[in-house]
Amino acid sequence: VARERGILYLLDACQSVGHLQVDVDEIGCDMLAAAGRKYLRGPRGTGILYVRKSLLAQMDICALDQYGAPLAREGEYVKRNDARVFEMWEFSTAGKAGLAR
């Protein structure tokens, strides 16, 4: 219903991912967010964000850095077209490894 009206559907799945089977296609959500520390048993400060691929190109990211939009030449940044566009500033390599296990 939301997509038919052009409304984005973000699902907060913090209490279900890792505890229940979650299928974004079956749910029909545009975006899904979940904490890594709950049922995924990951380190604090980690989590996941799913964004429907067709939506990613349309999104206007309000804050970019050299990771999400590398410098192509002086004063010109190129926004990544994948999930790395959401990775900003510093991140915990150990935390990411702990969530990936």
PDB file of N, CA and C in Angstrom:
ATOM      1  N   VAL A   1       0.834  -1.184   0.000  1.00  0.00           N
ATOM      2  CA  VAL A   1       0.000   0.000   0.000  1.00  0.00           C
ATOM      3  C   VAL A   1       0.881   1.252   0.000  1.00  0.00           C
ATOM      4  N   ALA A   2       1.929   1.271   0.827  1.00  0.00           N
ATOM      5  CA  ALA A   2       2.801   2.451   0.909  1.00  0.00           C
ATOM      6  C   ALA A   2       3.486   2.724  -0.420  1.00  0.00           C
ATOM      7  N   ARG A   3       4.028   1.697  -1.054  1.00  0.00           N
ATOM      8  CA  ARG A   3       4.752   1.881  -2.315  1.00  0.00           C
ATOM      9  C   ARG A   3       3.828   2.413  -3.403  1.00  0.00           C
ATOM     10  N   GLU A   4       2.581   1.963  -3.423  1.00  0.00           N
ATOM     11  CA  GLU A   4       1.607   2.444  -4.406  1.00  0.00           C
ATOM     12  C   GLU A   4       1.393   3.950  -4.284  1.00  0.00           C
ATOM     13  N   ARG A   5       1.588   4.473  -3.086  1.00  0.00           N
ATOM     14  CA  ARG A   5       1.372   5.901  -2.835  1.00  0.00           C
ATOM     15  C   ARG A   5       2.684   6.689  -2.776  1.00  0.00           C
ATOM     16  N   GLY A   6       3.803   6.018  -3.098  1.00  0.00           N
ATOM     17  CA  GLY A   6       5.102   6.687  -3.100  1.00  0.00           C
ATOM     18  C   GLY A   6       5.665   6.951  -1.710  1.00  0.00           C
ATOM     19  N   ILE A   7       5.190   6.197  -0.727  1.00  0.00           N
ATOM     20  CA  ILE A   7       5.649   6.358   0.651  1.00  0.00           C
ATOM     21  C   ILE A   7       6.702   5.294   0.943  1.00  0.00           C
ATOM     22  N   LEU A   8       7.850   5.716   1.466  1.00  0.00           N
ATOM     23  CA  LEU A   8       8.902   4.767   1.806  1.00  0.00           C
ATOM     24  C   LEU A   8       8.542   4.022   3.084  1.00  0.00           C
ATOM     25  N   TYR A   9       8.905   2.741   3.115  1.00  0.00           N
ATOM     26  CA  TYR A   9       8.571   1.865   4.232  1.00  0.00           C
ATOM     27  C   TYR A   9       9.866   1.397   4.880  1.00  0.00           C
ATOM     28  N   LEU A  10      10.183   1.941   6.063  1.00  0.00           N
ATOM     29  CA  LEU A  10      11.357   1.555   6.848  1.00  0.00           C
ATOM     30  C   LEU A  10      10.892   0.691   8.003  1.00  0.00           C
ATOM     31  N   LEU A  11      11.450  -0.500   8.109  1.00  0.00           N
ATOM     32  CA  LEU A  11      11.090  -1.422   9.177  1.00  0.00           C
ATOM     33  C   LEU A  11      12.200  -1.464  10.218  1.00  0.00           C
ATOM     34  N   ASP A  12      11.861  -1.176  11.462  1.00  0.00           N
ATOM     35  CA  ASP A  12      12.789  -1.326  12.581  1.00  0.00           C
ATOM     36  C   ASP A  12      12.676  -2.779  13.032  1.00  0.00           C
ATOM     37  N   ALA A  13      13.678  -3.575  12.695  1.00  0.00           N
ATOM     38  CA  ALA A  13      13.636  -5.010  12.972  1.00  0.00           C
ATOM     39  C   ALA A  13      14.592  -5.409  14.096  1.00  0.00           C
ATOM     40  N   CYS A  14      14.896  -4.476  14.985  1.00  0.00           N
ATOM     41  CA  CYS A  14      15.856  -4.744  16.066  1.00  0.00           C
ATOM     42  C   CYS A  14      15.448  -5.918  16.949  1.00  0.00           C
ATOM     43  N   GLN A  15      14.159  -6.112  17.148  1.00  0.00           N
ATOM     44  CA  GLN A  15      13.694  -7.177  18.030  1.00  0.00           C
ATOM     45  C   GLN A  15      13.445  -8.497  17.307  1.00  0.00           C
ATOM     46  N   SER A  16      13.665  -8.535  15.981  1.00  0.00           N
ATOM     47  CA  SER A  16      13.347  -9.768  15.257  1.00  0.00           C
ATOM     48  C   SER A  16      14.510 -10.365  14.475  1.00  0.00           C
ATOM     49  N   VAL A  17      15.383  -9.557  13.868  1.00  0.00           N
ATOM     50  CA  VAL A  17      16.493 -10.104  13.080  1.00  0.00           C
ATOM     51  C   VAL A  17      17.409 -10.915  13.999  1.00  0.00           C
ATOM     52  N   GLY A  18      17.655 -12.141  13.622  1.00  0.00           N
ATOM     53  CA  GLY A  18      18.457 -13.055  14.422  1.00  0.00           C
ATOM     54  C   GLY A  18      17.611 -13.949  15.306  1.00  0.00           C
ATOM     55  N   HIS A  19      16.393 -13.531  15.595  1.00  0.00           N
ATOM     56  CA  HIS A  19      15.470 -14.327  16.409  1.00  0.00           C
ATOM     57  C   HIS A  19      14.435 -15.003  15.515  1.00  0.00           C
ATOM     58  N   LEU A  20      13.964 -14.279  14.517  1.00  0.00           N
ATOM     59  CA  LEU A  20      13.001 -14.792  13.551  1.00  0.00           C
ATOM     60  C   LEU A  20      13.604 -14.701  12.157  1.00  0.00           C
ATOM     61  N   GLN A  21      13.120 -15.530  11.251  1.00  0.00           N
ATOM     62  CA  GLN A  21      13.552 -15.417   9.863  1.00  0.00           C
ATOM     63  C   GLN A  21      12.888 -14.181   9.259  1.00  0.00           C
ATOM     64  N   VAL A  22      13.691 -13.320   8.648  1.00  0.00           N
ATOM     65  CA  VAL A  22      13.196 -12.067   8.079  1.00  0.00           C
ATOM     66  C   VAL A  22      13.533 -12.044   6.596  1.00  0.00           C
ATOM     67  N   ASP A  23      12.524 -11.856   5.756  1.00  0.00           N
ATOM     68  CA  ASP A  23      12.698 -11.817   4.300  1.00  0.00           C
ATOM     69  C   ASP A  23      12.183 -10.466   3.803  1.00  0.00           C
ATOM     70  N   VAL A  24      13.105  -9.584   3.403  1.00  0.00           N
ATOM     71  CA  VAL A  24      12.705  -8.232   2.991  1.00  0.00           C
ATOM     72  C   VAL A  24      11.807  -8.248   1.761  1.00  0.00           C
ATOM     73  N   ASP A  25      11.992  -9.219   0.872  1.00  0.00           N
ATOM     74  CA  ASP A  25      11.125  -9.314  -0.305  1.00  0.00           C
ATOM     75  C   ASP A  25       9.709  -9.710   0.093  1.00  0.00           C
ATOM     76  N   GLU A  26       9.604 -10.647   1.012  1.00  0.00           N
ATOM     77  CA  GLU A  26       8.282 -11.083   1.483  1.00  0.00           C
ATOM     78  C   GLU A  26       7.579  -9.956   2.246  1.00  0.00           C
ATOM     79  N   ILE A  27       8.334  -9.236   3.056  1.00  0.00           N
ATOM     80  CA  ILE A  27       7.771  -8.124   3.828  1.00  0.00           C
ATOM     81  C   ILE A  27       7.400  -6.968   2.905  1.00  0.00           C
ATOM     82  N   GLY A  28       8.231  -6.733   1.892  1.00  0.00           N
ATOM     83  CA  GLY A  28       7.984  -5.640   0.955  1.00  0.00           C
ATOM     84  C   GLY A  28       8.485  -4.291   1.442  1.00  0.00           C
ATOM     85  N   CYS A  29       9.426  -4.302   2.381  1.00  0.00           N
ATOM     86  CA  CYS A  29       9.933  -3.026   2.908  1.00  0.00           C
ATOM     87  C   CYS A  29      10.976  -2.427   1.962  1.00  0.00           C
ATOM     88  N   ASP A  30      11.103  -1.114   2.018  1.00  0.00           N
ATOM     89  CA  ASP A  30      12.117  -0.410   1.241  1.00  0.00           C
ATOM     90  C   ASP A  30      13.448  -0.405   1.977  1.00  0.00           C
ATOM     91  N   MET A  31      13.379  -0.305   3.293  1.00  0.00           N
ATOM     92  CA  MET A  31      14.566  -0.272   4.144  1.00  0.00           C
ATOM     93  C   MET A  31      14.285  -1.066   5.410  1.00  0.00           C
ATOM     94  N   LEU A  32      15.355  -1.639   5.974  1.00  0.00           N
ATOM     95  CA  LEU A  32      15.234  -2.391   7.217  1.00  0.00           C
ATOM     96  C   LEU A  32      16.476  -2.107   8.045  1.00  0.00           C
ATOM     97  N   ALA A  33      16.287  -1.817   9.317  1.00  0.00           N
ATOM     98  CA  ALA A  33      17.405  -1.550  10.219  1.00  0.00           C
ATOM     99  C   ALA A  33      17.323  -2.496  11.407  1.00  0.00           C
ATOM    100  N   ALA A  34      18.487  -2.938  11.869  1.00  0.00           N
ATOM    101  CA  ALA A  34      18.531  -3.818  13.036  1.00  0.00           C
ATOM    102  C   ALA A  34      19.839  -3.610  13.785  1.00  0.00           C
ATOM    103  N   ALA A  35      19.775  -3.756  15.091  1.00  0.00           N
ATOM    104  CA  ALA A  35      20.962  -3.649  15.933  1.00  0.00           C
ATOM    105  C   ALA A  35      21.727  -4.964  15.905  1.00  0.00           C
ATOM    106  N   GLY A  36      23.036  -4.875  15.905  1.00  0.00           N
ATOM    107  CA  GLY A  36      23.860  -6.080  15.916  1.00  0.00           C
ATOM    108  C   GLY A  36      23.918  -6.736  17.281  1.00  0.00           C
ATOM    109  N   ARG A  37      23.744  -5.963  18.339  1.00  0.00           N
ATOM    110  CA  ARG A  37      23.976  -6.483  19.686  1.00  0.00           C
ATOM    111  C   ARG A  37      22.831  -7.323  20.245  1.00  0.00           C
ATOM    112  N   LYS A  38      21.680  -7.264  19.647  1.00  0.00           N
ATOM    113  CA  LYS A  38      20.556  -8.013  20.214  1.00  0.00           C
ATOM    114  C   LYS A  38      20.615  -9.473  19.776  1.00  0.00           C
ATOM    115  N   TYR A  39      19.687  -9.934  18.975  1.00  0.00           N
ATOM    116  CA  TYR A  39      19.630 -11.349  18.619  1.00  0.00           C
ATOM    117  C   TYR A  39      20.706 -11.789  17.633  1.00  0.00           C
ATOM    118  N   LEU A  40      21.408 -10.852  17.012  1.00  0.00           N
ATOM    119  CA  LEU A  40      22.538 -11.231  16.157  1.00  0.00           C
ATOM    120  C   LEU A  40      23.778 -11.512  16.999  1.00  0.00           C
ATOM    121  N   ARG A  41      23.731 -11.132  18.263  1.00  0.00           N
ATOM    122  CA  ARG A  41      24.818 -11.364  19.217  1.00  0.00           C
ATOM    123  C   ARG A  41      26.136 -10.725  18.787  1.00  0.00           C
ATOM    124  N   GLY A  42      26.034  -9.590  18.118  1.00  0.00           N
ATOM    125  CA  GLY A  42      27.228  -8.860  17.694  1.00  0.00           C
ATOM    126  C   GLY A  42      27.645  -7.852  18.751  1.00  0.00           C
ATOM    127  N   PRO A  43      28.771  -7.202  18.534  1.00  0.00           N
ATOM    128  CA  PRO A  43      29.253  -6.198  19.486  1.00  0.00           C
ATOM    129  C   PRO A  43      28.348  -4.960  19.524  1.00  0.00           C
ATOM    130  N   ARG A  44      28.369  -4.259  20.644  1.00  0.00           N
ATOM    131  CA  ARG A  44      27.647  -2.985  20.757  1.00  0.00           C
ATOM    132  C   ARG A  44      28.159  -2.027  19.699  1.00  0.00           C
ATOM    133  N   GLY A  45      27.279  -1.192  19.194  1.00  0.00           N
ATOM    134  CA  GLY A  45      27.668  -0.206  18.198  1.00  0.00           C
ATOM    135  C   GLY A  45      27.613  -0.716  16.771  1.00  0.00           C
ATOM    136  N   THR A  46      27.202  -1.971  16.590  1.00  0.00           N
ATOM    137  CA  THR A  46      27.087  -2.527  15.240  1.00  0.00           C
ATOM    138  C   THR A  46      25.623  -2.689  14.879  1.00  0.00           C
ATOM    139  N   GLY A  47      25.366  -2.840  13.612  1.00  0.00           N
ATOM    140  CA  GLY A  47      24.007  -3.045  13.144  1.00  0.00           C
ATOM    141  C   GLY A  47      23.995  -3.220  11.646  1.00  0.00           C
ATOM    142  N   ILE A  48      22.811  -3.370  11.115  1.00  0.00           N
ATOM    143  CA  ILE A  48      22.668  -3.525   9.668  1.00  0.00           C
ATOM    144  C   ILE A  48      21.610  -2.550   9.160  1.00  0.00           C
ATOM    145  N   LEU A  49      21.783  -2.149   7.921  1.00  0.00           N
ATOM    146  CA  LEU A  49      20.789  -1.336   7.234  1.00  0.00           C
ATOM    147  C   LEU A  49      20.625  -1.922   5.848  1.00  0.00           C
ATOM    148  N   TYR A  50      19.427  -2.360   5.532  1.00  0.00           N
ATOM    149  CA  TYR A  50      19.097  -2.834   4.187  1.00  0.00           C
ATOM    150  C   TYR A  50      18.383  -1.697   3.469  1.00  0.00           C
ATOM    151  N   VAL A  51      18.780  -1.435   2.230  1.00  0.00           N
ATOM    152  CA  VAL A  51      18.092  -0.459   1.381  1.00  0.00           C
ATOM    153  C   VAL A  51      17.830  -1.133   0.045  1.00  0.00           C
ATOM    154  N   ARG A  52      16.578  -1.120  -0.393  1.00  0.00           N
ATOM    155  CA  ARG A  52      16.225  -1.711  -1.690  1.00  0.00           C
ATOM    156  C   ARG A  52      17.107  -1.085  -2.768  1.00  0.00           C
ATOM    157  N   LYS A  53      17.731  -1.929  -3.591  1.00  0.00           N
ATOM    158  CA  LYS A  53      18.723  -1.474  -4.568  1.00  0.00           C
ATOM    159  C   LYS A  53      18.180  -0.382  -5.490  1.00  0.00           C
ATOM    160  N   SER A  54      16.959  -0.515  -5.952  1.00  0.00           N
ATOM    161  CA  SER A  54      16.397   0.498  -6.853  1.00  0.00           C
ATOM    162  C   SER A  54      16.195   1.841  -6.148  1.00  0.00           C
ATOM    163  N   LEU A  55      16.128   1.833  -4.837  1.00  0.00           N
ATOM    164  CA  LEU A  55      15.958   3.057  -4.064  1.00  0.00           C
ATOM    165  C   LEU A  55      17.294   3.750  -3.801  1.00  0.00           C
ATOM    166  N   LEU A  56      18.360   2.982  -3.725  1.00  0.00           N
ATOM    167  CA  LEU A  56      19.673   3.519  -3.372  1.00  0.00           C
ATOM    168  C   LEU A  56      20.104   4.660  -4.285  1.00  0.00           C
ATOM    169  N   ALA A  57      19.919   4.516  -5.585  1.00  0.00           N
ATOM    170  CA  ALA A  57      20.336   5.548  -6.543  1.00  0.00           C
ATOM    171  C   ALA A  57      19.527   6.841  -6.381  1.00  0.00           C
ATOM    172  N   GLN A  58      18.308   6.742  -5.865  1.00  0.00           N
ATOM    173  CA  GLN A  58      17.440   7.911  -5.713  1.00  0.00           C
ATOM    174  C   GLN A  58      17.717   8.695  -4.433  1.00  0.00           C
ATOM    175  N   MET A  59      18.397   8.071  -3.487  1.00  0.00           N
ATOM    176  CA  MET A  59      18.579   8.684  -2.174  1.00  0.00           C
ATOM    177  C   MET A  59      19.596   9.812  -2.220  1.00  0.00           C
ATOM    178  N   ASP A  60      19.266  10.901  -1.560  1.00  0.00           N
ATOM    179  CA  ASP A  60      20.172  12.031  -1.424  1.00  0.00           C
ATOM    180  C   ASP A  60      20.782  11.942  -0.030  1.00  0.00           C
ATOM    181  N   ILE A  61      22.031  11.565   0.041  1.00  0.00           N
ATOM    182  CA  ILE A  61      22.703  11.391   1.322  1.00  0.00           C
ATOM    183  C   ILE A  61      23.099  12.772   1.851  1.00  0.00           C
ATOM    184  N   CYS A  62      22.710  13.077   3.088  1.00  0.00           N
ATOM    185  CA  CYS A  62      22.923  14.431   3.617  1.00  0.00           C
ATOM    186  C   CYS A  62      24.348  14.672   4.103  1.00  0.00           C
ATOM    187  N   ALA A  63      25.100  13.633   4.405  1.00  0.00           N
ATOM    188  CA  ALA A  63      26.477  13.809   4.874  1.00  0.00           C
ATOM    189  C   ALA A  63      27.355  12.749   4.222  1.00  0.00           C
ATOM    190  N   LEU A  64      28.358  13.201   3.511  1.00  0.00           N
ATOM    191  CA  LEU A  64      29.279  12.282   2.845  1.00  0.00           C
ATOM    192  C   LEU A  64      30.699  12.561   3.311  1.00  0.00           C
ATOM    193  N   ASP A  65      31.535  11.550   3.273  1.00  0.00           N
ATOM    194  CA  ASP A  65      32.951  11.742   3.544  1.00  0.00           C
ATOM    195  C   ASP A  65      33.755  11.024   2.465  1.00  0.00           C
ATOM    196  N   GLN A  66      35.050  10.905   2.664  1.00  0.00           N
ATOM    197  CA  GLN A  66      35.908  10.310   1.643  1.00  0.00           C
ATOM    198  C   GLN A  66      35.649   8.823   1.441  1.00  0.00           C
ATOM    199  N   TYR A  67      34.950   8.182   2.369  1.00  0.00           N
ATOM    200  CA  TYR A  67      34.645   6.764   2.210  1.00  0.00           C
ATOM    201  C   TYR A  67      33.381   6.574   1.369  1.00  0.00           C
ATOM    202  N   GLY A  68      32.346   7.330   1.660  1.00  0.00           N
ATOM    203  CA  GLY A  68      31.084   7.212   0.929  1.00  0.00           C
ATOM    204  C   GLY A  68      31.080   7.916  -0.411  1.00  0.00           C
ATOM    205  N   ALA A  69      31.995   8.872  -0.572  1.00  0.00           N
ATOM    206  CA  ALA A  69      32.105   9.621  -1.831  1.00  0.00           C
ATOM    207  C   ALA A  69      33.569  10.027  -2.022  1.00  0.00           C
ATOM    208  N   PRO A  70      34.368   9.146  -2.594  1.00  0.00           N
ATOM    209  CA  PRO A  70      35.796   9.452  -2.777  1.00  0.00           C
ATOM    210  C   PRO A  70      36.017  10.669  -3.684  1.00  0.00           C
ATOM    211  N   LEU A  71      37.121  11.349  -3.441  1.00  0.00           N
ATOM    212  CA  LEU A  71      37.506  12.513  -4.236  1.00  0.00           C
ATOM    213  C   LEU A  71      38.014  12.036  -5.594  1.00  0.00           C
ATOM    214  N   ALA A  72      37.348  12.474  -6.661  1.00  0.00           N
ATOM    215  CA  ALA A  72      37.747  12.096  -8.019  1.00  0.00           C
ATOM    216  C   ALA A  72      38.855  13.023  -8.508  1.00  0.00           C
ATOM    217  N   ARG A  73      38.661  14.301  -8.307  1.00  0.00           N
ATOM    218  CA  ARG A  73      39.675  15.326  -8.591  1.00  0.00           C
ATOM    219  C   ARG A  73      39.318  16.531  -7.734  1.00  0.00           C
ATOM    220  N   GLU A  74      40.160  17.494  -7.699  1.00  0.00           N
ATOM    221  CA  GLU A  74      40.000  18.639  -6.809  1.00  0.00           C
ATOM    222  C   GLU A  74      38.564  19.173  -6.790  1.00  0.00           C
ATOM    223  N   GLY A  75      37.925  19.073  -5.618  1.00  0.00           N
ATOM    224  CA  GLY A  75      36.586  19.611  -5.445  1.00  0.00           C
ATOM    225  C   GLY A  75      35.457  18.785  -6.031  1.00  0.00           C
ATOM    226  N   GLU A  76      35.755  17.613  -6.555  1.00  0.00           N
ATOM    227  CA  GLU A  76      34.702  16.791  -7.166  1.00  0.00           C
ATOM    228  C   GLU A  76      34.679  15.401  -6.530  1.00  0.00           C
ATOM    229  N   TYR A  77      33.583  15.125  -5.886  1.00  0.00           N
ATOM    230  CA  TYR A  77      33.398  13.840  -5.227  1.00  0.00           C
ATOM    231  C   TYR A  77      32.469  12.969  -6.060  1.00  0.00           C
ATOM    232  N   VAL A  78      32.694  11.678  -6.004  1.00  0.00           N
ATOM    233  CA  VAL A  78      31.842  10.733  -6.721  1.00  0.00           C
ATOM    234  C   VAL A  78      31.167   9.837  -5.682  1.00  0.00           C
ATOM    235  N   LYS A  79      29.853   9.982  -5.558  1.00  0.00           N
ATOM    236  CA  LYS A  79      29.090   9.192  -4.587  1.00  0.00           C
ATOM    237  C   LYS A  79      29.096   7.723  -4.996  1.00  0.00           C
ATOM    238  N   ARG A  80      29.415   6.854  -4.055  1.00  0.00           N
ATOM    239  CA  ARG A  80      29.380   5.410  -4.330  1.00  0.00           C
ATOM    240  C   ARG A  80      27.940   4.996  -4.623  1.00  0.00           C
ATOM    241  N   ASN A  81      27.784   3.927  -5.387  1.00  0.00           N
ATOM    242  CA  ASN A  81      26.441   3.454  -5.730  1.00  0.00           C
ATOM    243  C   ASN A  81      26.118   2.134  -5.043  1.00  0.00           C
ATOM    244  N   ASP A  82      26.747   1.912  -3.898  1.00  0.00           N
ATOM    245  CA  ASP A  82      26.470   0.699  -3.132  1.00  0.00           C
ATOM    246  C   ASP A  82      26.346   1.061  -1.651  1.00  0.00           C
ATOM    247  N   ALA A  83      26.255   0.059  -0.808  1.00  0.00           N
ATOM    248  CA  ALA A  83      26.023   0.278   0.620  1.00  0.00           C
ATOM    249  C   ALA A  83      27.127   1.085   1.295  1.00  0.00           C
ATOM    250  N   ARG A  84      28.315   1.127   0.706  1.00  0.00           N
ATOM    251  CA  ARG A  84      29.416   1.868   1.325  1.00  0.00           C
ATOM    252  C   ARG A  84      29.133   3.365   1.415  1.00  0.00           C
ATOM    253  N   VAL A  85      28.153   3.855   0.672  1.00  0.00           N
ATOM    254  CA  VAL A  85      27.812   5.280   0.744  1.00  0.00           C
ATOM    255  C   VAL A  85      27.324   5.652   2.154  1.00  0.00           C
ATOM    256  N   PHE A  86      26.838   4.681   2.917  1.00  0.00           N
ATOM    257  CA  PHE A  86      26.354   4.927   4.274  1.00  0.00           C
ATOM    258  C   PHE A  86      27.452   4.815   5.328  1.00  0.00           C
ATOM    259  N   GLU A  87      28.613   4.295   4.963  1.00  0.00           N
ATOM    260  CA  GLU A  87      29.733   4.168   5.897  1.00  0.00           C
ATOM    261  C   GLU A  87      30.402   5.527   6.008  1.00  0.00           C
ATOM    262  N   MET A  88      30.357   6.129   7.187  1.00  0.00           N
ATOM    263  CA  MET A  88      30.916   7.472   7.320  1.00  0.00           C
ATOM    264  C   MET A  88      31.932   7.545   8.443  1.00  0.00           C
ATOM    265  N   TRP A  89      32.873   8.436   8.248  1.00  0.00           N
ATOM    266  CA  TRP A  89      33.899   8.769   9.217  1.00  0.00           C
ATOM    267  C   TRP A  89      34.606   7.514   9.700  1.00  0.00           C
ATOM    268  N   GLU A  90      34.649   7.302  10.973  1.00  0.00           N
ATOM    269  CA  GLU A  90      35.374   6.153  11.503  1.00  0.00           C
ATOM    270  C   GLU A  90      34.409   5.010  11.769  1.00  0.00           C
ATOM    271  N   PHE A  91      34.912   3.796  11.612  1.00  0.00           N
ATOM    272  CA  PHE A  91      34.119   2.638  11.996  1.00  0.00           C
ATOM    273  C   PHE A  91      35.040   1.627  12.650  1.00  0.00           C
ATOM    274  N   SER A  92      34.462   0.747  13.406  1.00  0.00           N
ATOM    275  CA  SER A  92      35.222  -0.244  14.154  1.00  0.00           C
ATOM    276  C   SER A  92      35.431  -1.499  13.311  1.00  0.00           C
ATOM    277  N   THR A  93      36.655  -1.715  12.887  1.00  0.00           N
ATOM    278  CA  THR A  93      36.967  -2.925  12.123  1.00  0.00           C
ATOM    279  C   THR A  93      36.709  -4.159  12.976  1.00  0.00           C
ATOM    280  N   ALA A  94      37.083  -4.105  14.249  1.00  0.00           N
ATOM    281  CA  ALA A  94      36.848  -5.238  15.149  1.00  0.00           C
ATOM    282  C   ALA A  94      35.350  -5.478  15.328  1.00  0.00           C
ATOM    283  N   GLY A  95      34.571  -4.401  15.434  1.00  0.00           N
ATOM    284  CA  GLY A  95      33.121  -4.538  15.568  1.00  0.00           C
ATOM    285  C   GLY A  95      32.495  -5.163  14.341  1.00  0.00           C
ATOM    286  N   LYS A  96      32.945  -4.722  13.160  1.00  0.00           N
ATOM    287  CA  LYS A  96      32.424  -5.299  11.916  1.00  0.00           C
ATOM    288  C   LYS A  96      32.780  -6.779  11.822  1.00  0.00           C
ATOM    289  N   ALA A  97      34.000  -7.126  12.227  1.00  0.00           N
ATOM    290  CA  ALA A  97      34.417  -8.531  12.197  1.00  0.00           C
ATOM    291  C   ALA A  97      33.593  -9.353  13.187  1.00  0.00           C
ATOM    292  N   GLY A  98      33.305  -8.771  14.351  1.00  0.00           N
ATOM    293  CA  GLY A  98      32.501  -9.469  15.351  1.00  0.00           C
ATOM    294  C   GLY A  98      31.078  -9.706  14.891  1.00  0.00           C
ATOM    295  N   LEU A  99      30.521  -8.775  14.146  1.00  0.00           N
ATOM    296  CA  LEU A  99      29.163  -8.935  13.627  1.00  0.00           C
ATOM    297  C   LEU A  99      29.137  -9.945  12.487  1.00  0.00           C
ATOM    298  N   ALA A 100      30.206 -10.002  11.712  1.00  0.00           N
ATOM    299  CA  ALA A 100      30.255 -10.886  10.546  1.00  0.00           C
ATOM    300  C   ALA A 100      30.428 -12.353  10.922  1.00  0.00           C
ATOM    301  N   ARG A 101      30.915 -12.615  12.106  1.00  0.00           N
ATOM    302  CA  ARG A 101      31.216 -14.012  12.478  1.00  0.00           C
ATOM    303  C   ARG A 101      30.030 -14.893  12.435  1.00  0.00           C
TER     304      ARG A 101
END
